Amino acid sequence: MMRAALAATALAMTLSAPAVAREAMDVAELVEKHGPAVVNISTTKLVKRGVEAFPFVIPDGEDMQEFFRRFFPPGGPGRGPIEEIPARGAGSGFIVSNDGYILTNAHVVRGADEVAVKLIDKRTFSAKVIGADSRTDVAVIKITANNLPAVKLGDPAQLRVGEAVAAIGSPFGFENSVTAGIVSAKGRSLPSESYVPYIQTDVPINPGNSGGPLFNMKGEVVGINSQIYSRSGGYQGVSFAIPIDVAMEVAEQLKASGKVSRGWLGVVVQEVTADLAESFGMDRPRGALIAQVQADGPAARAGLQAADVILMFGGKPVENSGDLPRMVGMTKPGAKIPLQVWRRGKLQNITVELGELPGEEQLAGKPDKTYSRGGLALAELTAEQRRELGIDHGLLVEEVTGDAARAGIRVGDVILAVNNGKVATVEAFRKAIAAIPKGKSAAVLVRRGEGSLYIPLKISGE
């Protein structure tokens, strides 16, 4: 009996060894064949430092500005002349065409005065930023060279959860580092992103890997490594990649015009829960529930209403509310799209002509913000931000401490109301919170992502 067991164990080891070796060989061959198309990217941004770098914020107003100019003149005690200090950054990228076009993350090259690309053969080129899109975190850069090695592109739709994948990049500046793992999930939505159905993996990704390629075992690029979830700042087992089909669609627009045009529907949507589905008479929870229709927007002109549930967009099913922004955003403005809508217990077909999502340009000047009772630093939304979000008022949460943090309010939330009273200015919010007795709670309505929810903010007096 013992001999039989030992023999079976030996046979199993004999059979499994080639499989393990073959998988290891696949990664090695992948790196050997496709690694030369992966590049290291280094950036330089000149930052001014000197006479104007007061260790505090100079108050607004001409009188105060004149006071500081008079009593803190250039060359004052302990302060020298203005100088430009180079701030350096690093990331990864990969060549998508042999004439020098390279894909990377937008955050790798954002604000850079100089971008340098280093190939695996040690050649270094100065790169031009063709365009960058912060909404998807995709950027296209270009170097002047020909006959370069380029990656093969795969189809992220064919990826299976559990499938082996590998990444090549420059974590912490260690060039051409290779890591491997599996696909953990597909179609992930992140709280701060609406336009990317991320590929989640357990491939070790660290600072410097940003912008590098995610390969399947056929040697095809299926994604761009973009983000990690971490409490320490380093890899903790959860990494996210932008699907390459999404990235290439953005890249083509950037190459053509230097910017990305997206469709715009003009609605605020939320998830359809099991209870809501039952109350609406639906067979199961699915679709995107319209919570708000923006006046004079494409949805309003098409006749969409609050409480409608969008089930199909352009013939494709909308399973979750997070699917809709991606579908709309990746559709060209002006397109006429058929929708299937659940309204008052019946299916309806409605055609909508999409508008164009407003751009990301910010108005000049920095919004006022303040630390209020309750532990919040708030900024008044600019006109561009209000237009982009489809709302006419609100305060952006920039920092969270104390009571607010304990209540669950997050950075990036937009506060719309306190105890059902609209708050359009920081001063209005401060007055509303000041009226809340210590130990009592305020019902704070926040916009988070594409939905809205009430959060009870208990005031402790901190």
mmCIF file of N, CA, C and O in Angstrom, residues 404 407-410 413 442-446 448 453-457:
data_model
loop_
_atom_site.group_PDB
_atom_site.id
_atom_site.type_symbol
_atom_site.label_atom_id
_atom_site.label_comp_id
_atom_site.label_asym_id
_atom_site.label_seq_id
_atom_site.Cartn_x
_atom_site.Cartn_y
_atom_site.Cartn_z
ATOM 1 N N ALA A 404 -16.199 63.798 10.270
ATOM 2 C CA ALA A 404 -16.535 63.463 8.893
ATOM 3 C C ALA A 404 -15.929 62.125 8.481
ATOM 4 O O ALA A 404 -16.581 61.322 7.802
ATOM 5 N N ALA A 407 -17.845 59.342 9.986
ATOM 6 C CA ALA A 407 -19.166 59.185 9.384
ATOM 7 C C ALA A 407 -19.108 58.458 8.046
ATOM 8 O O ALA A 407 -20.115 57.923 7.585
ATOM 9 N N GLY A 408 -17.932 58.456 7.412
ATOM 10 C CA GLY A 408 -17.807 57.779 6.129
ATOM 11 C C GLY A 408 -17.762 58.694 4.931
ATOM 12 O O GLY A 408 -17.814 58.229 3.789
ATOM 13 N N ILE A 409 -17.662 60.006 5.163
ATOM 14 C CA ILE A 409 -17.493 60.935 4.057
ATOM 15 C C ILE A 409 -16.084 60.764 3.497
ATOM 16 O O ILE A 409 -15.125 60.588 4.238
ATOM 17 N N ARG A 410 -15.948 60.811 2.166
ATOM 18 C CA ARG A 410 -14.667 60.542 1.522
ATOM 19 C C ARG A 410 -14.176 61.734 0.726
ATOM 20 O O ARG A 410 -14.969 62.569 0.267
ATOM 21 N N ASP A 413 -15.990 63.224 -2.607
ATOM 22 C CA ASP A 413 -17.439 63.397 -2.521
ATOM 23 C C ASP A 413 -17.804 64.853 -2.811
ATOM 24 O O ASP A 413 -16.999 65.768 -2.579
ATOM 25 N N ALA A 442 -26.234 65.709 11.586
ATOM 26 C CA ALA A 442 -26.794 66.385 10.419
ATOM 27 C C ALA A 442 -26.887 65.373 9.282
ATOM 28 O O ALA A 442 -26.000 64.550 9.100
ATOM 29 N N ALA A 443 -27.976 65.427 8.518
ATOM 30 C CA ALA A 443 -28.130 64.568 7.349
ATOM 31 C C ALA A 443 -27.461 65.261 6.163
ATOM 32 O O ALA A 443 -27.967 66.258 5.646
ATOM 33 N N VAL A 444 -26.299 64.741 5.756
ATOM 34 C CA VAL A 444 -25.514 65.357 4.684
ATOM 35 C C VAL A 444 -25.736 64.564 3.395
ATOM 36 O O VAL A 444 -25.446 63.362 3.341
ATOM 37 N N LEU A 445 -26.260 65.233 2.369
ATOM 38 C CA LEU A 445 -26.473 64.597 1.077
ATOM 39 C C LEU A 445 -25.217 64.782 0.236
ATOM 40 O O LEU A 445 -24.783 65.911 -0.009
ATOM 41 N N VAL A 446 -24.619 63.660 -0.193
ATOM 42 C CA VAL A 446 -23.401 63.734 -0.984
ATOM 43 C C VAL A 446 -23.598 63.056 -2.330
ATOM 44 O O VAL A 446 -24.348 62.084 -2.460
ATOM 45 N N ARG A 448 -21.648 60.856 -4.934
ATOM 46 C CA ARG A 448 -20.467 59.981 -4.970
ATOM 47 C C ARG A 448 -20.518 59.172 -6.251
ATOM 48 O O ARG A 448 -21.422 58.366 -6.447
ATOM 49 N N LEU A 453 -26.225 59.821 -1.904
ATOM 50 C CA LEU A 453 -26.659 59.154 -0.682
ATOM 51 C C LEU A 453 -26.582 60.117 0.482
ATOM 52 O O LEU A 453 -25.828 61.095 0.451
ATOM 53 N N TYR A 454 -27.382 59.843 1.536
ATOM 54 C CA TYR A 454 -27.353 60.637 2.754
ATOM 55 C C TYR A 454 -26.395 59.988 3.753
ATOM 56 O O TYR A 454 -26.396 58.765 3.934
ATOM 57 N N ILE A 455 -25.603 60.803 4.420
ATOM 58 C CA ILE A 455 -24.671 60.341 5.441
ATOM 59 C C ILE A 455 -24.946 61.113 6.739
ATOM 60 O O ILE A 455 -24.928 62.353 6.715
ATOM 61 N N PRO A 456 -25.213 60.414 7.839
ATOM 62 C CA PRO A 456 -25.409 61.121 9.115
ATOM 63 C C PRO A 456 -24.071 61.576 9.700
ATOM 64 O O PRO A 456 -23.205 60.762 10.002
ATOM 65 N N LEU A 457 -23.881 62.874 9.804
ATOM 66 C CA LEU A 457 -22.641 63.456 10.334
ATOM 67 C C LEU A 457 -22.885 63.915 11.760
ATOM 68 O O LEU A 457 -23.556 64.922 12.003
#
